[in-house]
XYZ file of C-alpha atoms in Angstrom:
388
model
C -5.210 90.068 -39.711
C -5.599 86.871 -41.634
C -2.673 83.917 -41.206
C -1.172 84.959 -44.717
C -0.647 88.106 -43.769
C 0.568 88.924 -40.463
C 3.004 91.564 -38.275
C 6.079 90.957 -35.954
C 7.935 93.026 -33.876
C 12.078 92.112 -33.838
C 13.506 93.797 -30.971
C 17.446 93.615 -30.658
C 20.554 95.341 -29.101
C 22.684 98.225 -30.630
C 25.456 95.946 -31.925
C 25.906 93.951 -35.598
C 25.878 90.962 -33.705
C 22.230 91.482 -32.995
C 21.174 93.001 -35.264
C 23.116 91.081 -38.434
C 20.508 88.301 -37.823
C 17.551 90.760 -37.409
C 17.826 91.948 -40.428
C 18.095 89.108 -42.279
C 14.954 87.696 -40.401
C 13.086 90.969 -41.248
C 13.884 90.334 -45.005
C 12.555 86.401 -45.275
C 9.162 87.743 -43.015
C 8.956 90.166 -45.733
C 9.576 88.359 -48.590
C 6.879 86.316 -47.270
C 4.349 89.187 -47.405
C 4.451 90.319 -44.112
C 4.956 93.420 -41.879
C 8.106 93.924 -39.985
C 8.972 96.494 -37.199
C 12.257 96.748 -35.409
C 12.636 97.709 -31.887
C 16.141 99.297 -30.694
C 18.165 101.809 -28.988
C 19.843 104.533 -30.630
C 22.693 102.918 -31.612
C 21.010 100.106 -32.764
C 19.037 102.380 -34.961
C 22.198 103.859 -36.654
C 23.893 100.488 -37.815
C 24.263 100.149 -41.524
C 22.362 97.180 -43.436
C 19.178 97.956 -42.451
C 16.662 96.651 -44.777
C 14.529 100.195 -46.511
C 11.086 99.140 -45.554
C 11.843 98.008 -41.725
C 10.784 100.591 -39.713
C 12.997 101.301 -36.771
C 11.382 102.362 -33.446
C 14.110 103.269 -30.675
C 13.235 102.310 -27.090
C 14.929 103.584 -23.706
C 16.659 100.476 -22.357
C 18.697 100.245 -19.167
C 21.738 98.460 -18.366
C 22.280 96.660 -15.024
C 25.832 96.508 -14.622
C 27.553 95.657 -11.832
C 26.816 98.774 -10.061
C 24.262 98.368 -7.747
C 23.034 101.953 -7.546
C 22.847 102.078 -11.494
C 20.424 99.509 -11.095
C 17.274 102.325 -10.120
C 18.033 104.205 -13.038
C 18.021 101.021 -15.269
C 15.028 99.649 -14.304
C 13.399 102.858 -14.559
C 14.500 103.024 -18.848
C 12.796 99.455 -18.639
C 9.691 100.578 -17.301
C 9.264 103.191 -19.657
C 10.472 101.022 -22.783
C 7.840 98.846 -22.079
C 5.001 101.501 -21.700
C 5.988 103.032 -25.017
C 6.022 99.164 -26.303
C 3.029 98.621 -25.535
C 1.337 101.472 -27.119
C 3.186 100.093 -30.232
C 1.259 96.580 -29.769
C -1.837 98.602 -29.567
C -1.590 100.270 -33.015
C 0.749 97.374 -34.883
C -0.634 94.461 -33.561
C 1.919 91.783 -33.900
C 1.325 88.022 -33.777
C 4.436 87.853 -32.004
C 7.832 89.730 -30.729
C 11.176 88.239 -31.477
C 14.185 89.265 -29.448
C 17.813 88.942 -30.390
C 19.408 89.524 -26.903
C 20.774 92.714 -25.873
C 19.294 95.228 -23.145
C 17.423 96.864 -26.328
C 15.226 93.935 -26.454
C 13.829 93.614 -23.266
C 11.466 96.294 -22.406
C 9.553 94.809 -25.885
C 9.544 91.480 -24.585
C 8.467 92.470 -21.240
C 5.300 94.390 -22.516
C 4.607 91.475 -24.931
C 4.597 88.954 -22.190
C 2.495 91.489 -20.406
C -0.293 92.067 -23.482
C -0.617 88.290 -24.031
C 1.482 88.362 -27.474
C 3.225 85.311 -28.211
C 7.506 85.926 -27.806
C 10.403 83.705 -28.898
C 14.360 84.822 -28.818
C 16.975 83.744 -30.558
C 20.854 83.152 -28.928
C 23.740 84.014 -31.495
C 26.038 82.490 -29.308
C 26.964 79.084 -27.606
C 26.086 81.000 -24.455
C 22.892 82.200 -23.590
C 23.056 85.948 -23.105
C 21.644 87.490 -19.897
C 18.154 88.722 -21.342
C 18.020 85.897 -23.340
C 18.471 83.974 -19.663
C 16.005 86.499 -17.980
C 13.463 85.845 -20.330
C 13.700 82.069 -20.841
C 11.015 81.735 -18.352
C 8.910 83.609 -20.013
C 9.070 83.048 -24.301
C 7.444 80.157 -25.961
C 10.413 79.290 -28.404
C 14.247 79.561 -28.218
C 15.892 79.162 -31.257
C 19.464 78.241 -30.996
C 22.845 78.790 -33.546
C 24.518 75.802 -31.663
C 23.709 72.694 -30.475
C 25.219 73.042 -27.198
C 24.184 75.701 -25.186
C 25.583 76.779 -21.690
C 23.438 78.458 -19.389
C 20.423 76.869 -20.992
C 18.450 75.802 -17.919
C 17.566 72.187 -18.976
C 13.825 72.785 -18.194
C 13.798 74.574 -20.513
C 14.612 71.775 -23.533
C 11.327 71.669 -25.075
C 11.114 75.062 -26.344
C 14.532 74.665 -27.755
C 14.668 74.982 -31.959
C 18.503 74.491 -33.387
C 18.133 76.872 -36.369
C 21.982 78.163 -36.607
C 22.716 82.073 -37.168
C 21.325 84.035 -40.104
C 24.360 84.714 -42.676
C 23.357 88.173 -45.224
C 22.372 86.719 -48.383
C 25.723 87.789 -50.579
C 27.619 85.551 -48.343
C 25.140 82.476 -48.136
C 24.823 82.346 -52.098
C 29.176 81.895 -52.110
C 28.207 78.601 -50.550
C 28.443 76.610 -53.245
C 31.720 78.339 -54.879
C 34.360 75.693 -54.410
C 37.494 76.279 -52.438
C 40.071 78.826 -54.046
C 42.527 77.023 -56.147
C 45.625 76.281 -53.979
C 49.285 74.251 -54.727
C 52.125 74.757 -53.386
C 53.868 77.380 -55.486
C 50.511 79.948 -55.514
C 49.419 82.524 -53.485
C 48.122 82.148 -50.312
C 45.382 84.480 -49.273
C 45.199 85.194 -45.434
C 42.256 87.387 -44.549
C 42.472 89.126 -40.648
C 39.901 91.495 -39.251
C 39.116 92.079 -35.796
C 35.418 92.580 -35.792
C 33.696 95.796 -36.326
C 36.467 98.141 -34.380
C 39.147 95.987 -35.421
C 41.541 94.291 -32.948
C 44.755 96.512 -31.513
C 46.535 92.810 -30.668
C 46.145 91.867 -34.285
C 48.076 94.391 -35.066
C 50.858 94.054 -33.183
C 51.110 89.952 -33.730
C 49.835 88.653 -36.789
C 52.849 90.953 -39.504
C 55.481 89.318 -37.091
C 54.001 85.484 -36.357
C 53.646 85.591 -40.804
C 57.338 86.449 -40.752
C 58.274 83.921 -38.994
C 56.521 81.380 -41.549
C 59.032 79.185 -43.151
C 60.328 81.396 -46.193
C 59.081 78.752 -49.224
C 55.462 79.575 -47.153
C 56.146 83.308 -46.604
C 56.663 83.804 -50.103
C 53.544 83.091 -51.298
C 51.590 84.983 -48.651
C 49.133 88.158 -49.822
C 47.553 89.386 -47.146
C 44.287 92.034 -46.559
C 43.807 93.142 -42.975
C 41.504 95.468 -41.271
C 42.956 97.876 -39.071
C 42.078 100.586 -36.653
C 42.935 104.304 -38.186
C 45.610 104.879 -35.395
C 47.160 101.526 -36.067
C 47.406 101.445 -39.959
C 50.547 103.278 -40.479
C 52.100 101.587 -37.864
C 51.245 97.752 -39.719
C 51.696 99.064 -42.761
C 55.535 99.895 -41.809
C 55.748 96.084 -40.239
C 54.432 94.258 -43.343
C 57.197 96.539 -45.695
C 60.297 95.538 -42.656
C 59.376 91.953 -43.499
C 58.946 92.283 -47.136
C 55.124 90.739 -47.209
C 52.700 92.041 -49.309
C 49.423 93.058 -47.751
C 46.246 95.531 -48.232
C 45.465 97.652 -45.200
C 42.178 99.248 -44.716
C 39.859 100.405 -41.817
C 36.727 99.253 -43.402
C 36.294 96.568 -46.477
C 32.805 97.255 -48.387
C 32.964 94.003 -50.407
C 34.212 91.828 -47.485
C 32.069 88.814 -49.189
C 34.353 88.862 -52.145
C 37.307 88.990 -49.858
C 35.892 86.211 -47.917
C 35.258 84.187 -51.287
C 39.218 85.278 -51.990
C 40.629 83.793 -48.866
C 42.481 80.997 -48.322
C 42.606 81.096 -44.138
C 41.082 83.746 -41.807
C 42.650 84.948 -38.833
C 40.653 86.893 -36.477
C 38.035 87.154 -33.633
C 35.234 84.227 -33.213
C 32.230 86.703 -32.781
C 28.958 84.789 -33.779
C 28.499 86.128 -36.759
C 32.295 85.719 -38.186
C 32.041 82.191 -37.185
C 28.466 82.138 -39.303
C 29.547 83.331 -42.298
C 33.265 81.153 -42.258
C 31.051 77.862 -41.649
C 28.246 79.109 -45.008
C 30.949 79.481 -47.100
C 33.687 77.022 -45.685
C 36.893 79.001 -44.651
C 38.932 77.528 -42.395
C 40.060 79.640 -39.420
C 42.404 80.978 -36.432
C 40.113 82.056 -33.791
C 41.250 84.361 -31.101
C 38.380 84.971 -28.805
C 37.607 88.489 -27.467
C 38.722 87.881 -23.619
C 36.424 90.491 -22.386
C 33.452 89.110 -23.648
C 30.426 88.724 -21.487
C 30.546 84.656 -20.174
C 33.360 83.654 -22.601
C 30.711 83.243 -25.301
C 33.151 83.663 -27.979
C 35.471 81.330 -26.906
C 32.415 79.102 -26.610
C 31.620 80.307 -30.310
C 34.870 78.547 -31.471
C 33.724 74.903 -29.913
C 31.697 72.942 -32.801
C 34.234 74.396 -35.726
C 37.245 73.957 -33.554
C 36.142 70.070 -32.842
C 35.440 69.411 -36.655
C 38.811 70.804 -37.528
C 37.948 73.700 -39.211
C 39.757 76.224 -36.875
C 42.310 76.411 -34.306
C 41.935 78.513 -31.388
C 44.172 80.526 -29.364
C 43.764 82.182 -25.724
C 44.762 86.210 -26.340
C 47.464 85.539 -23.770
C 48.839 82.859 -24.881
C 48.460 84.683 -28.772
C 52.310 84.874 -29.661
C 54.003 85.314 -33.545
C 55.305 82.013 -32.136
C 51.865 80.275 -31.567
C 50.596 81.832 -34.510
C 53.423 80.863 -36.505
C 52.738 77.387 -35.206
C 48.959 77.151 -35.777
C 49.530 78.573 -39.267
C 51.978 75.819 -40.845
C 49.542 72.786 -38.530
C 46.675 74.290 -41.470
C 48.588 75.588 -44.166
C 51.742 73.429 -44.923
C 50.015 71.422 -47.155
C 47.466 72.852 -49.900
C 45.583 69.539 -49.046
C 45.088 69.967 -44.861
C 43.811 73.068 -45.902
C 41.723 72.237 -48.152
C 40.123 69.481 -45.679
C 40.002 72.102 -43.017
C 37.578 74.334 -45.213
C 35.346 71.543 -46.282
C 35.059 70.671 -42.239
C 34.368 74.357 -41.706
C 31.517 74.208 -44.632
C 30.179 71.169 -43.012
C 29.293 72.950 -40.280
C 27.854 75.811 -42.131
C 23.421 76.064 -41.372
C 22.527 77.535 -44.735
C 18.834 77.604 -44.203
C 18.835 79.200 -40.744
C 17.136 82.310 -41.955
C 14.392 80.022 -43.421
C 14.298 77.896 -40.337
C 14.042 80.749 -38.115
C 11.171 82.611 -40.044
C 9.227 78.936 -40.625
C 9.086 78.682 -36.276
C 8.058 82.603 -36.564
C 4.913 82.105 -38.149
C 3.850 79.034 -36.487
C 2.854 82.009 -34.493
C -1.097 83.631 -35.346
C -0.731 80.536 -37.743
C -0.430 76.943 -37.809
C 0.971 74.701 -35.416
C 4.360 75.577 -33.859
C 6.606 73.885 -36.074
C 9.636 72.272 -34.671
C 12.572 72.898 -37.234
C 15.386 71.436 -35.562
C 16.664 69.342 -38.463
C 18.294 65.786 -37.655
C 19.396 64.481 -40.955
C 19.396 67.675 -43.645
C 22.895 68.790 -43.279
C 24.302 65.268 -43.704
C 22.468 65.087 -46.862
C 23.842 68.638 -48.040
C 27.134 67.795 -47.384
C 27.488 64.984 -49.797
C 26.988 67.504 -52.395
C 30.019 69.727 -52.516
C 32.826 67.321 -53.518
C 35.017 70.307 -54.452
C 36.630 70.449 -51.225
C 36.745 66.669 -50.988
C-alpha cells in the first residue's frame, strides 16, 4: 500500500456514543481516499447512520462485570474476537486500528497490538472508559474530547492529542447560523430529549418545573420533547393541564433543525449531546445519567458548565422547583441567554473530525503529527459576533 492510499480498522462498542464518532471518522478517512472497516458487536452493527461503503465486521466481545464467574466466559469471547481479528489484519492489512471504547473494541486492539499494527483510541468522555484505561499501556496515541481527563494515568501525557468529539456533518455546518432571534415578547423554544431511549424522569419533571415559570415567561414557551412510547400520553395530558404548547414524539428525524430551532436544551449530558450543543452554541440544563459508568457524564458537563454555557443538576436533587430555578438564572433575560449560547459555541471543537483523521494517518505515513491546537479556537471565536 502506498502512503496516499492506505486502510484502517475502527473498532467501537454497540452504542451511538461510540459509534457517532466512528462514523464520522470513517467518512473524513474516506473522503481522503482511503479504505475503512468497522469492527463491532451485533448491536453495534444494527445502529442507524452508518456510512454505505463502511463495511461492518461483528466480533464476539465479552463483558467483565462485576461477577467474578462471568469473567471465564468473557475472556473466552475476547480470545476468540481477537483470533477472528487477526485473520482480518491478514487479508485487510491496516496501517493502524482505532478504538472508540466499548468491550466491542478490544479483542481488535488486542490482536493489533499482537500483529505489530500501530493502535490509537479515542475517549468521548471526560473520563477515560475502562478499555480505553486497559489499553492505555498499550496504543501509541490517545486522542482526547476534553482537556481534562480523569483516570488518565499521567505517564501517559505524551501520547495525549486534544482533538474534541466528532459532531455529524448536518450539525457542524449550523455552526455558523447565528443565535435564534429572541426578545422578550417571542417564543421561546425549549428542546428536551433524554438520549437515545429517552429519559422516564424527564417526563415526570420538566411539564411541571415549566409551569411553574413566571406566567409573562410561560407564555411564550413552545416546547418539542422526546418521549418514551409508554410515557407520551401520559406528558402529553400534563403539558394540556398546564395550558403549554409542546410537540411530543418518540423519535425526531431532523433533530439538527430542531437543534438550530432551539432556544435552551434540557436534557442528559451524554458526550455526544454535549458535542453537538458546544458546534452549534445552545446553551443547556444538563442532568447527568446517575448510573453511568465513573460519573463520566457528570464529568461531561465540567468545561461547558465552567464557561457558563449550562447549568447542571444532580437527578436527585432534579425538582420542577430547581428546574424552575435554573430556567429563569438563563432565560429571564433574552440577553443572558444569548451570552450563555455564545459561551457554549466557544467551546464548540469544529475541526475534531479533521484533527482526529490528520493524527490517523501520521500512521504508515509521515511523522505522527501532534494536533492538539493551542491558539485556533481563540482565533475562531472572534468571528461569530452574532451572539456577542
Amino acid at each position: 500500500m502506498t502512503g496516499a492510499n492506505r486502510h484502517y480498522v475502527l473498532a467501537a462498542g454497540g452504542t451511538g456514543g461510540h459509534l457517532i464518532p466512528a462514523f464520522a471518522l470513517a467518512t473524513e478517512l474516506e473522503r481522503r481516499g482511503h479504505h475503512v472497516a468497522l469492527v463491532t458487536d451485533e448491536r453495534g452493527a444494527a445502529i442507524p447512520g452508518k456510512p454505505s461503503f463502511l463495511p461492518v465486521h461483528v466480533l464476539p466481545a465479552g463483558r467483565f462485570g462485576k461477577n467474578p464467574l462471568a469473567w471465564v466466559k468473557g475472556a473466552g469471547a475476547v480470545l476468540e474476537g481477537r483470533k477472528m481479528a487477526l485473520r482480518l489484519f491478514e487479508t485487510f492489512e491496516p496501517s493502524a486500528v482505532v478504538g472508540f471504547g466499548g468491550y466491542p473494541a478490544l479483542p481488535a486492539l488486542l490482536a493489533s497490538t499482537s500483529a505489530g499494527i500501530p493502535s490509537l483510541v479515542h475517549e468521548q468522555n471526560a473520563v477515560l472508559g475502562r478499555v480505553n484505561r486497559m489499553l492505555g499501556g498499550r496504543v501509541q496515541a490517545i486522542a482526547t474530547a476534553y482537556p481534562d481527563i480523569a483516570r488518565l494515568k499521567p505517564k501517559y501525557a505524551e501520547k495525549v492529542h486534544l482533538v474534541g468529539n466528532p459532531v455529524r456533518a448536518e450539525v457542524l455546518q449550523l455552526r455558523q447560523e447565528p443565535f435564534p432571534p429572541l426578545n422578550e415578547e417571542g417564543l421561546l423554544r425549549v428542546l428536551v430529549t433524554g438520549g437515545s431511549q429517552g429519559a422516564r424522569v424527564l417526563s415526570e419533571i420538566v411539564p411541571d418545573g415549566l409551569a411553574m415559570l413566571p406566567p409573562a415567561l410561560r407564555q411564550r414557551l413552545q416546547i418539542t420533547q422526546q418521549c418514551r412510547a409508554e410515557d407520551i400520553d401520559a406528558v402529553r395530558e400534563r403539558y394540556r393541564s398546564h395550558d403549554i404548547p409542546a410537540e411530543l414524539g418518540t423519535y425526531f428525524e431532523d433533530m439538527a433543525t430542531r437543534l438550530a430551532d432551539a432556544h435552551l436544551f434540557i436534557g442528559r449530558a451524554g458526550a455526544s449531546t454535549i458535542a453537538e450543543l458546544t458546534a452549534v452554541g445552545r446553551p443547556a440544563i444538563l442532568i447527568p445519567l446517575p448510573i453511568a459508568t465513573d460519573d463520566h457524564q457528570a464529568a461531561n458537563t465540567r468545561e461547558l458548565t465552567r464557561a457558563g454555557g449550562a447549568r447542571m443538576i444532580r437527578q436527585e436533587r432534579f425538582t420542577p422547583k430547581e428546574l424552575a430555578k435554573q430556567i429563569q438564572a438563563l432565560a429571564q433575560h433574552p440577553q443572558a441567554l444569548a451570552n450563555a449560547a455564545h459561551a457554549a459555541w466557544n467551546c464548540g471543537r469544529p475541526n475534531a473530525v479533521k484533527d482526529l483523521a490528520d493524527l490517523v494517518e501520521s500512521f504508515g505515513g509521515a511523522e505522527m503529527m501532534d494536533v492538539i491546537r493551542v491558539g485556533g479556537e481563540a482565533a475562531e471565536t472572534s468571528g461569530r459576533g452574532a451572539l456577542a
